mmCIF file of C-alpha atoms and ligand atoms in Angstrom:
data_model
loop_
_atom_site.group_PDB
_atom_site.id
_atom_site.type_symbol
_atom_site.label_atom_id
_atom_site.label_comp_id
_atom_site.label_asym_id
_atom_site.label_seq_id
_atom_site.Cartn_x
_atom_site.Cartn_y
_atom_site.Cartn_z
ATOM 1 C CA UNK A 1 46.437 -21.307 -133.595
ATOM 2 C CA UNK A 2 48.483 -21.475 -130.851
ATOM 3 C CA UNK A 3 48.288 -23.006 -127.415
ATOM 4 C CA UNK A 4 48.938 -20.516 -124.475
ATOM 5 C CA UNK A 5 49.189 -22.330 -120.358
ATOM 6 C CA UNK A 6 47.820 -19.679 -117.862
ATOM 7 C CA UNK A 7 48.316 -21.177 -114.933
ATOM 8 C CA UNK A 8 46.459 -18.130 -111.675
ATOM 9 C CA UNK A 9 43.588 -18.734 -114.072
ATOM 10 C CA UNK A 10 41.199 -18.946 -111.789
ATOM 11 C CA UNK A 11 41.821 -15.706 -110.236
ATOM 12 C CA UNK A 12 40.905 -12.379 -111.345
ATOM 13 C CA UNK A 13 43.221 -11.117 -113.579
ATOM 14 C CA UNK A 14 43.355 -14.677 -115.176
ATOM 15 C CA UNK A 15 39.671 -14.249 -115.802
ATOM 16 C CA UNK A 16 39.810 -11.037 -117.507
ATOM 17 C CA UNK A 17 42.774 -12.081 -119.530
ATOM 18 C CA UNK A 18 40.865 -15.178 -120.623
ATOM 19 C CA UNK A 19 37.871 -12.975 -121.344
ATOM 20 C CA UNK A 20 40.275 -11.184 -123.834
ATOM 21 C CA UNK A 21 41.810 -14.295 -125.042
ATOM 22 C CA UNK A 22 39.158 -16.266 -125.945
ATOM 23 C CA UNK A 23 39.534 -17.183 -129.935
ATOM 24 C CA UNK A 24 42.570 -15.549 -129.789
ATOM 25 C CA UNK A 25 44.646 -18.128 -128.733
ATOM 26 C CA UNK A 26 43.647 -21.902 -126.887
ATOM 27 C CA UNK A 27 43.523 -21.757 -123.811
ATOM 28 C CA UNK A 28 45.120 -24.534 -121.642
ATOM 29 C CA UNK A 29 44.139 -23.700 -117.940
ATOM 30 C CA UNK A 30 45.278 -24.074 -114.650
ATOM 31 C CA UNK A 31 44.296 -23.395 -111.398
ATOM 32 C CA UNK A 32 44.508 -25.452 -107.778
ATOM 33 C CA UNK A 33 41.160 -24.215 -106.837
ATOM 34 C CA UNK A 34 38.282 -25.435 -109.417
ATOM 35 C CA UNK A 35 37.923 -23.610 -112.473
ATOM 36 C CA UNK A 36 34.837 -24.025 -114.858
ATOM 37 C CA UNK A 37 35.466 -23.196 -118.769
ATOM 38 C CA UNK A 38 34.396 -19.685 -120.110
ATOM 39 C CA UNK A 39 34.806 -20.118 -123.437
ATOM 40 C CA UNK A 40 35.304 -23.447 -126.503
ATOM 41 C CA UNK A 41 38.734 -23.215 -126.746
ATOM 42 C CA UNK A 42 40.139 -23.734 -122.975
ATOM 43 C CA UNK A 43 41.213 -27.007 -121.490
ATOM 44 C CA UNK A 44 40.916 -27.040 -117.498
ATOM 45 C CA UNK A 45 43.942 -28.558 -115.813
ATOM 46 C CA UNK A 46 43.665 -29.085 -112.439
ATOM 47 C CA UNK A 47 46.946 -28.538 -110.250
ATOM 48 C CA UNK A 48 49.209 -27.941 -107.492
ATOM 49 C CA UNK A 49 52.131 -26.434 -109.233
ATOM 50 C CA UNK A 50 54.010 -26.453 -105.680
ATOM 51 C CA UNK A 51 54.294 -30.071 -106.857
ATOM 52 C CA UNK A 52 57.231 -30.546 -109.613
ATOM 53 C CA UNK A 53 54.838 -33.528 -111.032
ATOM 54 C CA UNK A 54 51.911 -31.288 -112.177
ATOM 55 C CA UNK A 55 54.202 -28.054 -113.303
ATOM 56 C CA UNK A 56 55.534 -30.391 -115.802
ATOM 57 C CA UNK A 57 52.042 -31.925 -116.209
ATOM 58 C CA UNK A 58 50.466 -29.096 -117.313
ATOM 59 C CA UNK A 59 53.749 -27.366 -119.524
ATOM 60 C CA UNK A 60 54.271 -30.063 -121.683
ATOM 61 C CA UNK A 61 53.707 -28.850 -125.572
ATOM 62 C CA UNK A 62 52.699 -25.638 -124.935
ATOM 63 C CA UNK A 63 53.962 -22.547 -127.208
ATOM 64 C CA UNK A 64 54.346 -20.252 -124.397
ATOM 65 C CA UNK A 65 52.944 -20.222 -120.720
ATOM 66 C CA UNK A 66 51.451 -17.139 -119.109
ATOM 67 C CA UNK A 67 52.623 -17.454 -115.332
ATOM 68 C CA UNK A 68 49.612 -16.283 -112.912
ATOM 69 C CA UNK A 69 49.512 -18.685 -109.907
ATOM 70 C CA UNK A 70 50.158 -17.345 -106.723
ATOM 71 C CA UNK A 71 49.351 -15.562 -104.117
ATOM 72 C CA UNK A 72 48.811 -11.622 -105.805
ATOM 73 C CA UNK A 73 48.586 -9.784 -102.160
ATOM 74 C CA UNK A 74 51.558 -9.762 -99.585
ATOM 75 C CA UNK A 75 49.816 -12.598 -96.760
ATOM 76 C CA UNK A 76 51.784 -15.291 -94.424
ATOM 77 C CA UNK A 77 55.685 -16.129 -95.837
ATOM 78 C CA UNK A 78 54.281 -20.388 -95.764
ATOM 79 C CA UNK A 79 51.958 -19.042 -98.303
ATOM 80 C CA UNK A 80 54.220 -16.855 -101.003
ATOM 81 C CA UNK A 81 57.134 -19.846 -100.073
ATOM 82 C CA UNK A 82 54.597 -22.968 -102.000
ATOM 83 C CA UNK A 83 53.010 -20.735 -104.668
ATOM 84 C CA UNK A 84 55.853 -18.381 -105.444
ATOM 85 C CA UNK A 85 59.274 -19.391 -104.484
ATOM 86 C CA UNK A 86 58.821 -22.593 -104.949
ATOM 87 C CA UNK A 87 55.247 -23.291 -107.610
ATOM 88 C CA UNK A 88 57.389 -20.648 -110.055
ATOM 89 C CA UNK A 89 60.779 -22.357 -110.211
ATOM 90 C CA UNK A 90 58.524 -25.448 -110.383
ATOM 91 C CA UNK A 91 57.242 -23.097 -113.538
ATOM 92 C CA UNK A 92 60.065 -22.270 -115.142
ATOM 93 C CA UNK A 93 62.234 -25.310 -114.705
ATOM 94 C CA UNK A 94 59.538 -27.355 -116.145
ATOM 95 C CA UNK A 95 59.322 -25.160 -118.882
ATOM 96 C CA UNK A 96 62.474 -25.889 -119.960
ATOM 97 C CA UNK A 97 62.691 -29.394 -119.175
ATOM 98 C CA UNK A 98 59.622 -29.316 -121.626
ATOM 99 C CA UNK A 99 61.263 -27.361 -124.359
ATOM 100 C CA UNK A 100 58.525 -24.541 -123.430
ATOM 101 C CA UNK A 101 60.627 -21.359 -124.676
ATOM 102 C CA UNK A 102 58.550 -18.647 -123.732
ATOM 103 C CA UNK A 103 57.090 -17.348 -120.299
ATOM 104 C CA UNK A 104 55.379 -14.244 -120.036
ATOM 105 C CA UNK A 105 56.394 -13.620 -116.035
ATOM 106 C CA UNK A 106 53.993 -11.460 -114.345
ATOM 107 C CA UNK A 107 55.045 -9.250 -111.292
ATOM 108 C CA UNK A 108 54.178 -6.440 -110.277
ATOM 109 C CA UNK A 109 54.498 -3.062 -108.987
ATOM 110 C CA UNK A 110 55.143 -3.517 -105.254
ATOM 111 C CA UNK A 111 58.492 -5.660 -106.773
ATOM 112 C CA UNK A 112 58.991 -1.368 -107.136
ATOM 113 C CA UNK A 113 56.527 -0.619 -104.799
ATOM 114 C CA UNK A 114 59.535 1.902 -102.038
ATOM 115 C CA UNK A 115 60.481 3.918 -104.624
ATOM 116 C CA UNK A 116 58.976 7.361 -103.441
ATOM 117 C CA UNK A 117 56.059 8.434 -105.501
ATOM 118 C CA UNK A 118 57.035 11.206 -106.689
ATOM 119 C CA UNK A 119 60.228 9.494 -108.717
ATOM 120 C CA UNK A 120 59.569 8.065 -112.061
ATOM 121 C CA UNK A 121 61.322 4.847 -112.871
ATOM 122 C CA UNK A 122 61.545 3.184 -115.275
ATOM 123 C CA UNK A 123 62.705 -0.746 -115.897
ATOM 124 C CA UNK A 124 66.325 -0.151 -115.241
ATOM 125 C CA UNK A 125 65.863 0.622 -111.509
ATOM 126 C CA UNK A 126 67.180 -1.916 -108.909
ATOM 127 C CA UNK A 127 64.377 -3.401 -107.383
ATOM 128 C CA UNK A 128 62.288 -2.088 -103.688
ATOM 129 C CA UNK A 129 60.188 -4.741 -102.691
ATOM 130 C CA UNK A 130 57.583 -3.982 -100.179
ATOM 131 C CA UNK A 131 56.516 -6.911 -99.004
ATOM 132 C CA UNK A 132 57.167 -10.474 -98.476
ATOM 133 C CA UNK A 133 55.002 -10.874 -101.778
ATOM 134 C CA UNK A 134 57.151 -8.419 -103.482
ATOM 135 C CA UNK A 135 60.166 -10.465 -103.130
ATOM 136 C CA UNK A 136 58.262 -13.232 -104.492
ATOM 137 C CA UNK A 137 58.037 -11.266 -107.527
ATOM 138 C CA UNK A 138 61.737 -9.775 -107.746
ATOM 139 C CA UNK A 139 62.498 -13.590 -107.209
ATOM 140 C CA UNK A 140 60.531 -15.006 -110.040
ATOM 141 C CA UNK A 141 62.541 -11.511 -112.452
ATOM 142 C CA UNK A 142 65.737 -12.507 -110.994
ATOM 143 C CA UNK A 143 64.680 -16.734 -112.403
ATOM 144 C CA UNK A 144 63.751 -15.228 -115.283
ATOM 145 C CA UNK A 145 67.757 -13.459 -116.164
ATOM 146 C CA UNK A 146 68.647 -16.841 -115.222
ATOM 147 C CA UNK A 147 66.400 -18.908 -117.323
ATOM 148 C CA UNK A 148 67.151 -16.466 -120.276
ATOM 149 C CA UNK A 149 71.172 -16.253 -119.930
ATOM 150 C CA UNK A 150 71.879 -19.924 -119.366
ATOM 151 C CA UNK A 151 69.643 -21.578 -121.249
ATOM 152 C CA UNK A 152 68.305 -19.742 -123.860
ATOM 153 C CA UNK A 153 64.485 -18.953 -122.531
ATOM 154 C CA UNK A 154 62.636 -16.109 -123.820
ATOM 155 C CA UNK A 155 61.331 -14.547 -120.693
ATOM 156 C CA UNK A 156 58.803 -11.618 -120.542
ATOM 157 C CA UNK A 157 58.443 -10.171 -117.349
ATOM 158 C CA UNK A 158 55.166 -7.676 -117.058
ATOM 159 C CA UNK A 159 55.413 -5.355 -113.464
ATOM 160 C CA UNK A 160 51.879 -4.832 -112.845
ATOM 161 C CA UNK A 161 50.014 -1.966 -111.543
ATOM 162 C CA UNK A 162 46.471 -2.936 -110.744
ATOM 163 C CA UNK A 163 43.898 -4.510 -113.379
ATOM 164 C CA UNK A 164 40.652 -3.227 -113.496
ATOM 165 C CA UNK A 165 38.827 -1.281 -115.923
ATOM 166 C CA UNK A 166 38.383 1.397 -113.403
ATOM 167 C CA UNK A 167 41.120 3.149 -110.769
ATOM 168 C CA UNK A 168 39.865 2.754 -107.478
ATOM 169 C CA UNK A 169 41.829 5.093 -105.976
ATOM 170 C CA UNK A 170 44.235 8.050 -105.383
ATOM 171 C CA UNK A 171 47.252 5.109 -106.097
ATOM 172 C CA UNK A 172 45.488 3.182 -109.029
ATOM 173 C CA UNK A 173 44.978 6.880 -111.035
ATOM 174 C CA UNK A 174 48.832 6.117 -111.680
ATOM 175 C CA UNK A 175 48.978 2.443 -112.407
ATOM 176 C CA UNK A 176 45.525 1.532 -114.084
ATOM 177 C CA UNK A 177 45.667 -1.474 -115.892
ATOM 178 C CA UNK A 178 42.406 -2.193 -118.512
ATOM 179 C CA UNK A 179 41.883 -5.629 -119.266
ATOM 180 C CA UNK A 180 42.405 -4.574 -122.952
ATOM 181 C CA UNK A 181 45.585 -3.490 -122.678
ATOM 182 C CA UNK A 182 46.895 -6.213 -120.878
ATOM 183 C CA UNK A 183 45.565 -8.253 -123.648
ATOM 184 C CA UNK A 184 48.038 -6.158 -125.580
ATOM 185 C CA UNK A 185 51.013 -6.093 -123.989
ATOM 186 C CA UNK A 186 50.258 -10.279 -122.576
ATOM 187 C CA UNK A 187 50.204 -10.955 -127.466
ATOM 188 C CA UNK A 188 53.080 -8.568 -127.537
ATOM 189 C CA UNK A 189 54.962 -10.558 -124.537
ATOM 190 C CA UNK A 190 53.216 -14.243 -126.100
ATOM 191 C CA UNK A 191 54.256 -13.144 -130.472
ATOM 192 C CA UNK A 192 56.688 -10.551 -129.880
ATOM 193 C CA UNK A 193 60.088 -11.863 -131.717
ATOM 194 C CA UNK A 194 63.054 -10.913 -129.926
ATOM 195 C CA UNK A 195 62.752 -11.286 -126.866
ATOM 196 C CA UNK A 196 65.329 -12.675 -124.548
ATOM 197 C CA UNK A 197 64.524 -11.367 -121.260
ATOM 198 C CA UNK A 198 62.699 -8.305 -121.384
ATOM 199 C CA UNK A 199 60.651 -5.911 -117.831
ATOM 200 C CA UNK A 200 57.906 -3.932 -118.882
ATOM 201 C CA UNK A 201 55.367 -2.543 -116.343
ATOM 202 C CA UNK A 202 52.038 -3.490 -116.860
ATOM 203 C CA UNK A 203 49.996 -0.173 -117.029
ATOM 204 C CA UNK A 204 47.671 1.981 -119.445
ATOM 205 C CA UNK A 205 48.691 4.972 -120.833
ATOM 206 C CA UNK A 206 47.924 7.214 -117.291
ATOM 207 C CA UNK A 207 48.595 10.743 -117.032
ATOM 208 C CA UNK A 208 49.706 10.074 -113.335
ATOM 209 C CA UNK A 209 51.667 7.140 -114.221
ATOM 210 C CA UNK A 210 55.505 6.926 -112.092
ATOM 211 C CA UNK A 211 56.965 4.756 -114.583
ATOM 212 C CA UNK A 212 59.080 5.355 -118.265
ATOM 213 C CA UNK A 213 57.448 2.577 -119.707
ATOM 214 C CA UNK A 214 59.390 3.138 -122.634
ATOM 215 C CA UNK A 215 61.335 -0.323 -122.887
ATOM 216 C CA UNK A 216 56.612 -1.602 -123.574
ATOM 217 C CA UNK A 217 56.866 1.175 -125.988
ATOM 218 C CA UNK A 218 59.654 0.226 -127.570
ATOM 219 C CA UNK A 219 58.236 -3.575 -128.350
ATOM 220 C CA UNK A 220 55.048 -1.701 -129.762
ATOM 221 C CA UNK A 221 53.467 -1.562 -126.430
ATOM 222 C CA UNK A 222 50.022 1.398 -127.280
ATOM 223 C CA UNK A 223 47.659 1.025 -124.233
ATOM 224 C CA UNK A 224 44.794 2.763 -125.060
ATOM 225 C CA UNK A 225 43.428 3.680 -121.816
ATOM 226 C CA UNK A 226 44.467 6.543 -119.044
ATOM 227 C CA UNK A 227 43.037 6.467 -115.891
ATOM 228 C CA UNK A 228 42.880 10.666 -115.923
ATOM 229 C CA UNK A 229 38.948 10.436 -117.173
ATOM 230 C CA UNK A 230 37.970 8.936 -113.635
ATOM 231 C CA UNK A 231 40.900 11.043 -111.636
ATOM 232 C CA UNK A 232 37.624 13.890 -110.198
ATOM 233 C CA UNK A 233 35.443 10.950 -109.115
ATOM 234 C CA UNK A 234 37.869 9.282 -107.608
ATOM 235 C CA UNK A 235 40.301 12.085 -105.956
ATOM 236 C CA UNK A 236 36.387 13.381 -104.586
ATOM 237 C CA UNK A 237 36.136 10.086 -103.000
ATOM 238 C CA UNK A 238 39.538 10.262 -101.455
ATOM 239 C CA UNK A 239 39.040 10.275 -97.702
ATOM 240 C CA UNK A 240 42.015 12.419 -96.337
ATOM 241 C CA UNK A 241 45.444 11.362 -94.414
ATOM 242 C CA UNK A 242 46.550 7.895 -94.312
ATOM 243 C CA UNK A 243 49.679 6.600 -93.162
ATOM 244 C CA UNK A 244 53.006 8.774 -94.303
ATOM 245 C CA UNK A 245 54.663 5.420 -95.409
ATOM 246 C CA UNK A 246 51.729 4.365 -97.143
ATOM 247 C CA UNK A 247 51.252 7.392 -98.999
ATOM 248 C CA UNK A 248 54.652 8.655 -100.036
ATOM 249 C CA UNK A 249 55.567 5.230 -101.292
ATOM 250 C CA UNK A 250 54.573 3.876 -104.205
ATOM 251 C CA UNK A 251 53.305 0.679 -103.044
ATOM 252 C CA UNK A 252 51.096 1.772 -100.347
ATOM 253 C CA UNK A 253 49.695 -0.403 -98.392
ATOM 254 C CA UNK A 254 51.920 -3.469 -99.252
ATOM 255 C CA UNK A 255 54.543 -0.975 -97.576
ATOM 256 C CA UNK A 256 53.192 -1.020 -94.188
ATOM 257 C CA UNK A 257 50.618 -3.624 -94.211
ATOM 258 C CA UNK A 258 51.340 -7.494 -93.058
ATOM 259 C CA UNK A 259 48.235 -8.834 -94.610
ATOM 260 C CA UNK A 260 46.948 -6.307 -97.835
ATOM 261 C CA UNK A 261 43.235 -8.033 -99.211
ATOM 262 C CA UNK A 262 42.536 -8.403 -102.117
ATOM 263 C CA UNK A 263 41.265 -4.887 -103.551
ATOM 264 C CA UNK A 264 39.636 -5.377 -106.892
ATOM 265 C CA UNK A 265 37.823 -8.605 -106.662
ATOM 266 C CA UNK A 266 36.369 -9.711 -110.699
ATOM 267 C CA UNK A 267 33.107 -8.484 -110.899
ATOM 268 C CA UNK A 268 30.747 -11.184 -111.637
ATOM 269 C CA UNK A 269 30.173 -11.210 -114.789
ATOM 270 C CA UNK A 270 26.060 -10.937 -115.887
ATOM 271 C CA UNK A 271 25.451 -14.365 -116.425
ATOM 272 C CA UNK A 272 22.035 -14.481 -118.788
ATOM 273 C CA UNK A 273 20.032 -16.637 -116.493
ATOM 274 C CA UNK A 274 17.757 -19.119 -118.917
ATOM 275 C CA UNK A 275 14.604 -18.803 -118.014
ATOM 276 C CA UNK A 276 12.582 -22.081 -117.656
ATOM 277 C CA UNK A 277 9.914 -24.025 -119.158
HETATM 278 C C1 15L B 1 49.555 -6.548 -107.249
HETATM 279 O O1 15L B 1 50.244 -6.297 -107.447
HETATM 280 C C2 15L B 1 48.110 -7.711 -106.756
HETATM 281 O O2 15L B 1 48.222 -8.413 -107.799
HETATM 282 C C3 15L B 1 47.107 -7.074 -107.425
HETATM 283 O O3 15L B 1 45.721 -7.321 -106.398
HETATM 284 C C4 15L B 1 46.709 -5.511 -106.315
HETATM 285 O O4 15L B 1 46.490 -5.409 -105.117
HETATM 286 C C5 15L B 1 47.765 -4.737 -106.781
HETATM 287 O O5 15L B 1 48.790 -5.213 -107.156
HETATM 288 C C6 15L B 1 47.916 -2.742 -106.706
HETATM 289 O O6 15L B 1 49.389 -2.582 -105.785
HETATM 290 O O7 15L B 1 47.077 -2.366 -106.298
#
């Protein structure tokens, strides 16, 4: 079984992905925050990726890296700089020094969030980040391109929409990415023999999508889910109005807000409590 490093593994996307990949890979799971194993093939490694020594330690000897670590929403520049710029550089550079060729970089719909909602975009469009966070994702894509072209690394950039089992609002009808579709795309990123540098959109097969995701389909992606089944319910509870700057653009509130909280925290797993005897 291949050993895969997941950074930022304590976050909601990381936790969902670990549940999906359990039993398929040996998972080395890393985070700055405390982490608990959720399957027996997991190995927990605590790390601060803004330190090169930590990045070198955790990337040693793995077959591929899924680099989720860092800020996952809009926030203050200092935090984004340390986690998403310095941390991202450290992970790519540590991988190169340790001879790890393949990196999956979960970038974001916010790398292109200033495209209007009525425009369909593909993986070749010029980035239009909607936030400091979006800029950090464009940085990661650019770094991946450099490391692919200059050092022969294999970099798979997934511009992720909203990872959740169900869409939480109108905008997320276009960008829902269910955990099983996420797992399928990540598996392609790990296993596909011909990755050099690719950008794909990490979204399900949503009818209302504003992406032409043909590059992912070309690589074999066949998403199972479509948010449309929830559309009626979601639209019925959507509040009227809203900031026009947010409503017109794909990135939504990221286009107008200075801070955005995580909109979809991970649901608590219904852990069966053991009865005390
Ligand atoms: C993202 O990039 C974030 O990581 C996630 O927390 C959501 O905010 C998502 O985008 C979204 O646009 O819904």
